[in-house]
Short mmCIF file of C-alpha atoms and ligand atoms in Angstrom, two decimals:
data_model
loop_
_atom_site.label_atom_id
_atom_site.label_comp_id
_atom_site.label_asym_id
_atom_site.label_seq_id
_atom_site.Cartn_x
_atom_site.Cartn_y
_atom_site.Cartn_z
CA MET V 1 0.00 0.00 0.00
CA ASN V 2 1.47 3.37 -0.93
CA ASN V 3 1.65 6.39 1.34
CA LYS V 4 -1.22 8.11 -0.39
CA ASN V 5 -3.54 5.23 0.41
CA LYS V 6 -2.33 5.03 3.99
CA SER V 7 -3.14 8.67 4.59
CA GLN V 8 -6.65 7.95 3.34
CA THR V 9 -7.26 5.36 6.03
CA PRO V 10 -6.49 7.17 9.27
CA PHE V 11 -7.20 5.64 12.64
CA GLU V 12 -5.66 8.05 15.09
CA LEU V 13 -6.26 9.30 18.59
CA THR V 14 -5.29 12.83 19.66
CA ILE V 15 -5.17 13.54 23.37
CA LEU V 16 -6.58 16.99 24.15
CA GLY V 17 -6.66 16.60 27.92
CA SER V 18 -5.22 13.98 30.26
CA SER V 19 -5.59 15.50 33.72
CA SER V 20 -8.15 14.45 36.30
CA ALA V 21 -10.51 16.77 38.16
CA LEU V 22 -7.97 19.57 38.61
CA PRO V 23 -6.24 20.96 35.52
CA THR V 24 -2.49 21.62 35.70
CA SER V 25 -0.28 23.94 33.68
CA ASP V 26 0.56 20.98 31.39
CA ARG V 27 -2.69 19.09 31.30
CA TYR V 28 -6.29 19.94 30.48
CA PRO V 29 -9.22 17.89 31.84
CA THR V 30 -10.32 14.88 29.83
CA ALA V 31 -10.99 15.24 26.11
CA GLN V 32 -9.73 13.47 23.03
CA VAL V 33 -10.47 13.17 19.33
CA LEU V 34 -10.51 9.89 17.47
CA ASN V 35 -10.26 10.16 13.69
CA ILE V 36 -11.43 6.98 12.00
CA LEU V 37 -11.37 7.20 8.22
CA GLY V 38 -12.17 10.90 8.36
CA ARG V 39 -14.90 10.66 10.98
CA PHE V 40 -13.90 12.85 13.94
CA PHE V 41 -15.33 11.53 17.21
CA LEU V 42 -14.92 13.82 20.22
CA ILE V 43 -14.68 11.78 23.41
CA ASP V 44 -15.40 13.76 26.58
CA CYS V 45 -15.25 17.51 26.55
CA GLY V 46 -13.53 18.90 29.62
CA GLU V 47 -13.02 22.61 30.10
CA GLY V 48 -10.78 24.13 27.42
CA THR V 49 -11.51 21.47 24.79
CA GLN V 50 -12.16 24.08 22.11
CA ILE V 51 -8.80 25.76 22.77
CA GLN V 52 -7.08 22.38 22.46
CA LEU V 53 -8.94 21.69 19.20
CA ARG V 54 -7.59 24.99 17.86
CA ARG V 55 -4.05 24.13 18.97
CA GLN V 56 -4.26 20.76 17.23
CA LYS V 57 -5.73 22.43 14.13
CA ILE V 58 -8.79 20.18 14.18
CA GLY V 59 -11.60 22.07 12.45
CA PHE V 60 -14.73 22.50 14.58
CA GLY V 61 -16.88 21.67 11.56
CA LYS V 62 -15.45 18.15 11.43
CA ILE V 63 -17.01 17.19 14.74
CA LYS V 64 -20.46 15.70 14.37
CA HIS V 65 -20.44 13.13 17.18
CA ILE V 66 -19.64 13.81 20.84
CA PHE V 67 -19.43 11.08 23.48
CA ILE V 68 -19.67 12.08 27.16
CA SER V 69 -18.69 9.30 29.56
CA HIS V 70 -20.28 10.74 32.71
CA LEU V 71 -21.36 13.93 34.38
CA HIS V 72 -18.38 14.83 36.51
CA GLY V 73 -17.41 18.34 35.43
CA ASP V 74 -13.92 17.45 34.26
CA HIS V 75 -15.56 15.44 31.45
CA TYR V 76 -18.14 17.90 30.10
CA PHE V 77 -17.65 21.48 31.34
CA GLY V 78 -16.21 22.39 27.94
CA LEU V 79 -19.34 21.41 26.08
CA ILE V 80 -21.41 24.59 26.38
CA GLY V 81 -18.46 26.68 25.20
CA LEU V 82 -17.93 24.41 22.23
CA ILE V 83 -21.62 24.47 21.28
CA SER V 84 -21.64 28.25 21.58
CA THR V 85 -18.65 28.39 19.22
CA PHE V 86 -20.33 26.07 16.72
CA ASN V 87 -23.17 28.52 16.76
CA LEU V 88 -21.01 31.64 16.42
CA LEU V 89 -19.34 30.03 13.43
CA GLY V 90 -22.79 29.56 11.90
CA LEU V 91 -22.39 25.80 11.53
CA LYS V 92 -25.74 24.56 10.26
CA THR V 93 -25.34 20.92 11.08
CA ASP V 94 -26.59 18.07 13.23
CA ILE V 95 -24.42 17.36 16.27
CA HIS V 96 -25.07 14.02 17.93
CA ILE V 97 -24.37 13.88 21.65
CA TYR V 98 -24.17 10.45 23.33
CA SER V 99 -24.36 11.06 27.08
CA PRO V 100 -26.21 10.43 30.32
CA SER V 101 -29.80 11.60 29.80
CA GLU V 102 -29.45 14.36 32.43
CA LEU V 103 -26.95 16.27 30.31
CA LYS V 104 -29.70 17.80 28.22
CA ASP V 105 -31.39 19.23 31.33
CA LEU V 106 -28.08 20.54 32.60
CA ILE V 107 -27.17 22.56 29.54
CA GLN V 108 -30.65 23.49 28.29
CA PRO V 109 -30.95 26.56 30.59
CA GLN V 110 -27.74 27.93 29.08
CA LEU V 111 -28.85 27.06 25.56
CA ASN V 112 -32.11 28.95 26.16
CA PHE V 113 -30.18 32.19 26.16
CA ILE V 114 -28.93 31.56 22.64
CA LYS V 115 -32.21 30.08 21.44
CA GLY V 116 -33.58 31.80 18.38
CA GLU V 117 -30.06 32.14 17.08
CA MET V 118 -29.19 28.44 17.42
CA LYS V 119 -27.99 27.11 14.11
CA VAL V 120 -26.60 23.76 15.12
CA ASN V 121 -29.15 21.06 15.72
CA LEU V 122 -28.30 19.06 18.84
CA ILE V 123 -29.53 15.47 18.89
CA PHE V 124 -29.21 13.77 22.26
CA HIS V 125 -28.77 10.00 22.56
CA PRO V 126 -29.11 8.84 26.19
CA LEU V 127 -26.66 6.13 27.25
CA ASN V 128 -27.67 2.86 28.85
CA PHE V 129 -25.52 2.10 31.89
CA LYS V 130 -26.66 -1.49 32.35
CA LYS V 131 -25.09 -3.30 29.41
CA LEU V 132 -23.01 -3.19 26.26
CA GLN V 133 -24.91 -1.34 23.58
CA LYS V 134 -24.28 -0.32 19.99
CA ILE V 135 -24.82 3.44 19.85
CA TYR V 136 -23.53 4.35 16.40
CA SER V 137 -22.85 2.60 13.13
CA ASP V 138 -22.28 3.36 9.50
CA LYS V 139 -20.80 1.33 6.64
CA ARG V 140 -17.26 1.36 8.02
CA VAL V 141 -17.40 2.09 11.76
CA GLU V 142 -19.39 1.07 14.81
CA VAL V 143 -19.34 2.42 18.35
CA PHE V 144 -20.47 0.74 21.55
CA SER V 145 -20.98 2.01 25.09
CA PHE V 146 -20.52 -0.20 28.12
CA PRO V 147 -20.73 0.32 31.87
CA VAL V 148 -17.61 0.85 33.94
CA LYS V 149 -17.39 1.20 37.73
CA HIS V 150 -17.39 4.75 39.10
CA SER V 151 -19.15 6.82 41.75
CA ILE V 152 -21.88 7.86 39.30
CA PRO V 153 -23.17 6.10 36.15
CA THR V 154 -20.27 6.06 33.70
CA SER V 155 -19.72 4.60 30.26
CA GLY V 156 -16.69 3.32 28.46
CA PHE V 157 -16.69 3.47 24.66
CA LEU V 158 -15.49 0.98 22.09
CA PHE V 159 -14.80 2.12 18.52
CA LYS V 160 -14.38 -0.52 15.83
CA GLU V 161 -13.80 -0.60 12.14
CA ILE V 162 -16.14 -3.00 10.37
CA GLN V 163 -14.41 -5.91 8.66
CA LYS V 164 -14.15 -5.26 4.93
CA GLN V 165 -14.66 -8.00 2.36
CA PRO V 166 -11.59 -9.45 0.65
CA ASN V 167 -10.49 -8.02 -2.69
CA ILE V 168 -10.54 -10.17 -5.80
CA LYS V 169 -7.20 -10.26 -7.59
CA LYS V 170 -7.43 -8.56 -10.98
CA GLU V 171 -5.25 -11.22 -12.56
CA ALA V 172 -7.61 -13.93 -11.25
CA ILE V 173 -10.59 -12.24 -12.90
CA GLN V 174 -8.71 -12.27 -16.22
CA LYS V 175 -7.20 -15.74 -15.86
CA TYR V 176 -10.44 -17.50 -14.98
CA ASN V 177 -12.72 -15.13 -16.85
CA ILE V 178 -14.85 -14.65 -13.70
CA PRO V 179 -18.33 -13.37 -14.55
CA ILE V 180 -19.55 -10.29 -12.65
CA ALA V 181 -22.46 -12.35 -11.27
CA LYS V 182 -20.02 -14.51 -9.30
CA ILE V 183 -17.91 -11.74 -7.82
CA LYS V 184 -20.28 -11.09 -4.91
CA ASP V 185 -20.16 -14.77 -3.85
CA ILE V 186 -16.38 -14.95 -4.15
CA LYS V 187 -16.01 -11.82 -2.03
CA ALA V 188 -18.23 -13.52 0.55
CA GLY V 189 -15.86 -16.53 0.61
CA ALA V 190 -17.11 -18.92 -2.14
CA ASP V 191 -14.76 -20.99 -4.31
CA LEU V 192 -15.03 -20.77 -8.10
CA THR V 193 -16.11 -23.66 -10.32
CA THR V 194 -14.82 -23.08 -13.83
CA GLU V 195 -16.71 -24.07 -16.99
CA SER V 196 -14.59 -27.20 -17.21
CA GLY V 197 -15.64 -28.12 -13.65
CA LYS V 198 -12.37 -27.30 -11.96
CA ILE V 199 -12.63 -25.86 -8.47
CA ILE V 200 -10.44 -22.87 -7.74
CA GLN V 201 -10.06 -22.17 -4.04
CA ASN V 202 -11.14 -18.81 -2.73
CA LYS V 203 -7.76 -18.00 -1.25
CA THR V 204 -6.09 -18.12 -4.66
CA LEU V 205 -8.64 -15.65 -6.03
CA THR V 206 -8.62 -13.06 -3.28
CA THR V 207 -6.35 -10.96 -1.09
CA PRO V 208 -7.37 -10.66 2.56
CA PRO V 209 -8.84 -7.32 3.67
CA PRO V 210 -6.99 -5.20 6.24
CA LYS V 211 -7.67 -6.20 9.82
CA PRO V 212 -10.33 -4.00 11.42
CA ARG V 213 -8.79 -1.64 13.96
CA SER V 214 -10.26 -0.83 17.36
CA TYR V 215 -9.96 1.58 20.27
CA ALA V 216 -11.40 1.43 23.79
CA PHE V 217 -11.81 4.37 26.18
CA CYS V 218 -12.17 3.54 29.87
CA THR V 219 -12.34 6.49 32.23
CA ASP V 220 -13.31 7.11 34.95
CA THR V 221 -13.34 3.67 36.52
CA ALA V 222 -12.13 1.57 39.38
CA TYR V 223 -10.44 -1.75 38.57
CA HIS V 224 -13.29 -3.59 36.88
CA GLU V 225 -12.73 -7.01 35.34
CA PRO V 226 -16.12 -7.27 33.56
CA ILE V 227 -14.79 -4.87 30.90
CA ILE V 228 -12.07 -7.33 29.86
CA ASP V 229 -14.27 -9.39 27.52
CA ILE V 230 -15.59 -6.25 25.87
CA ILE V 231 -12.22 -4.67 25.13
CA LYS V 232 -10.38 -7.92 24.37
CA GLY V 233 -7.59 -7.53 21.82
CA VAL V 234 -8.15 -3.88 20.95
CA ASP V 235 -5.29 -2.13 19.18
CA LEU V 236 -5.36 0.79 21.55
CA LEU V 237 -6.73 1.09 25.08
CA TYR V 238 -6.98 4.33 27.04
CA HIS V 239 -7.44 3.44 30.68
CA GLU V 240 -7.47 5.88 33.52
CA SER V 241 -4.67 5.79 36.04
CA THR V 242 -5.53 8.54 38.48
CA PHE V 243 -3.13 7.36 41.16
CA PRO V 244 0.02 5.28 41.57
CA GLU V 245 -0.18 2.03 43.51
CA GLU V 246 1.02 3.73 46.71
CA MET V 247 -2.44 5.35 46.81
CA LYS V 248 -4.41 2.22 46.01
CA ASP V 249 -6.68 2.53 49.06
CA PHE V 250 -7.65 6.05 48.11
CA ALA V 251 -8.12 4.95 44.49
CA LYS V 252 -10.49 2.23 45.63
CA LYS V 253 -12.42 4.62 47.87
CA THR V 254 -12.89 7.18 45.09
CA LEU V 255 -13.59 4.51 42.43
CA HIS V 256 -10.54 5.30 40.37
CA SER V 257 -7.67 3.09 39.17
CA THR V 258 -3.96 2.96 39.80
CA ALA V 259 -1.34 2.56 37.05
CA THR V 260 -1.02 -1.06 38.20
CA ASP V 261 -4.78 -1.60 37.82
CA ALA V 262 -4.74 -0.17 34.28
CA ALA V 263 -1.80 -2.36 33.28
CA LYS V 264 -3.45 -5.49 34.73
CA ILE V 265 -6.58 -4.83 32.69
CA ALA V 266 -4.49 -4.26 29.53
CA LYS V 267 -2.63 -7.51 30.10
CA LEU V 268 -5.72 -9.59 30.87
CA ALA V 269 -7.51 -8.16 27.82
CA GLY V 270 -4.51 -8.80 25.56
CA VAL V 271 -4.61 -5.31 24.07
CA LYS V 272 -1.81 -4.18 21.78
CA LYS V 273 -1.05 -0.82 23.35
CA LEU V 274 -2.07 0.94 26.56
CA ILE V 275 -2.26 4.68 27.10
CA ILE V 276 -2.77 5.78 30.69
CA GLY V 277 -4.12 9.17 31.73
CA HIS V 278 -6.48 11.11 34.02
CA PHE V 279 -3.53 11.71 36.33
CA SER V 280 -4.08 13.28 39.71
CA ALA V 281 -2.78 16.86 39.88
CA ARG V 282 -0.78 15.89 42.97
CA TYR V 283 1.79 14.35 40.64
CA ASN V 284 3.60 16.52 38.12
CA ASP V 285 5.67 13.73 36.61
CA ALA V 286 3.72 11.11 34.67
CA SER V 287 6.81 8.97 34.14
CA LEU V 288 6.17 7.56 37.61
CA PHE V 289 2.85 6.14 36.39
CA GLU V 290 4.38 4.93 33.15
CA LYS V 291 7.20 3.13 34.91
CA GLU V 292 4.79 1.42 37.29
CA ALA V 293 2.47 0.25 34.51
CA ARG V 294 5.34 -0.99 32.31
CA THR V 295 6.42 -3.50 34.96
CA ILE V 296 3.15 -5.32 34.19
CA PHE V 297 2.34 -4.25 30.64
CA GLU V 298 5.37 -3.05 28.74
CA ASN V 299 3.72 -1.32 25.79
CA THR V 300 2.33 1.50 27.92
CA ASP V 301 2.60 5.25 27.33
CA ALA V 302 1.62 8.01 29.72
CA ALA V 303 -0.71 10.31 27.78
CA GLU V 304 0.54 13.76 26.83
CA ASP V 305 -1.77 16.57 25.81
CA GLY V 306 -1.38 17.26 22.09
CA ARG V 307 0.07 13.87 21.24
CA THR V 308 -1.42 11.70 18.48
CA TYR V 309 -1.33 7.91 18.50
CA LYS V 310 -1.77 6.22 15.13
CA VAL V 311 -2.97 2.69 14.51
CA LYS V 312 -1.69 1.42 11.18
CA SER V 313 -3.76 -0.60 8.80
CA SER V 314 -2.46 -4.17 8.45
CA SER V 315 -3.52 -7.43 6.84
ZN1 ZN H 1 -12.64 12.52 35.88
ZN1 ZN H 2 -15.44 10.95 37.41
#
């Protein structure tokens, strides 16, 4: 695959904010943008999200879907500012917001003051906190919400590419003179029977499609093993790591995780890469968290605001 094609199939996560409840001079509260094949999904929207979008040169008009994990302020206080900006920019578009149902009631009083001039059309999709649920899908991507364990109802999110069909080799079409009517069946896995009755196996006719890529977002949550089956084998996992293990009792009490907890989940779920974040403002050096997690799960990075993590397409 050449570079041009690669750039047309992005699957990349940009961290806009990786602090916990208190912002620091280096870290904004939680927000991130996941670009899958040109769809820009905003995940959480802590205070200052719109400034971070500007810094990362991500156009506001690209965002059509916003996922809010829960209603602690560090995950949604940036939303009203962002909506107001959408409106000031005159964006006449639908914005889908996947969130706890109460969010609408929380921001409606503020929206009422810009009513009449509202150009964006907000469509609210209430989350279900009881079970895994598909909340978005199109031809190429699907998104699921699932419950995690926190002090108020909170959702994780799972973003997955949909498996593409295999490609038929051009030379096979010519060699065996494959009629158009049979192409659909071959793409679906059928072998080819030639006019002379010879059976040509599917694998000699096709090239496998790229493996679907996936990303799971798990914050805020205590150590919670029921999520393991849901996030099994994802390419990229963002798991909160508010505290180091030395504060495990406090982490447990406040329904947050330690770096050790996050790494254990990554290992048990067999993910390919772990990004930890939502660091407590008491610690100004995230390498402490990274070091701790790497003793259990080596492919761990401590999130940095403004950094982008790419997942390459592979067969
Ligand atoms: Zn939080
Ligand atoms: Zn929280």
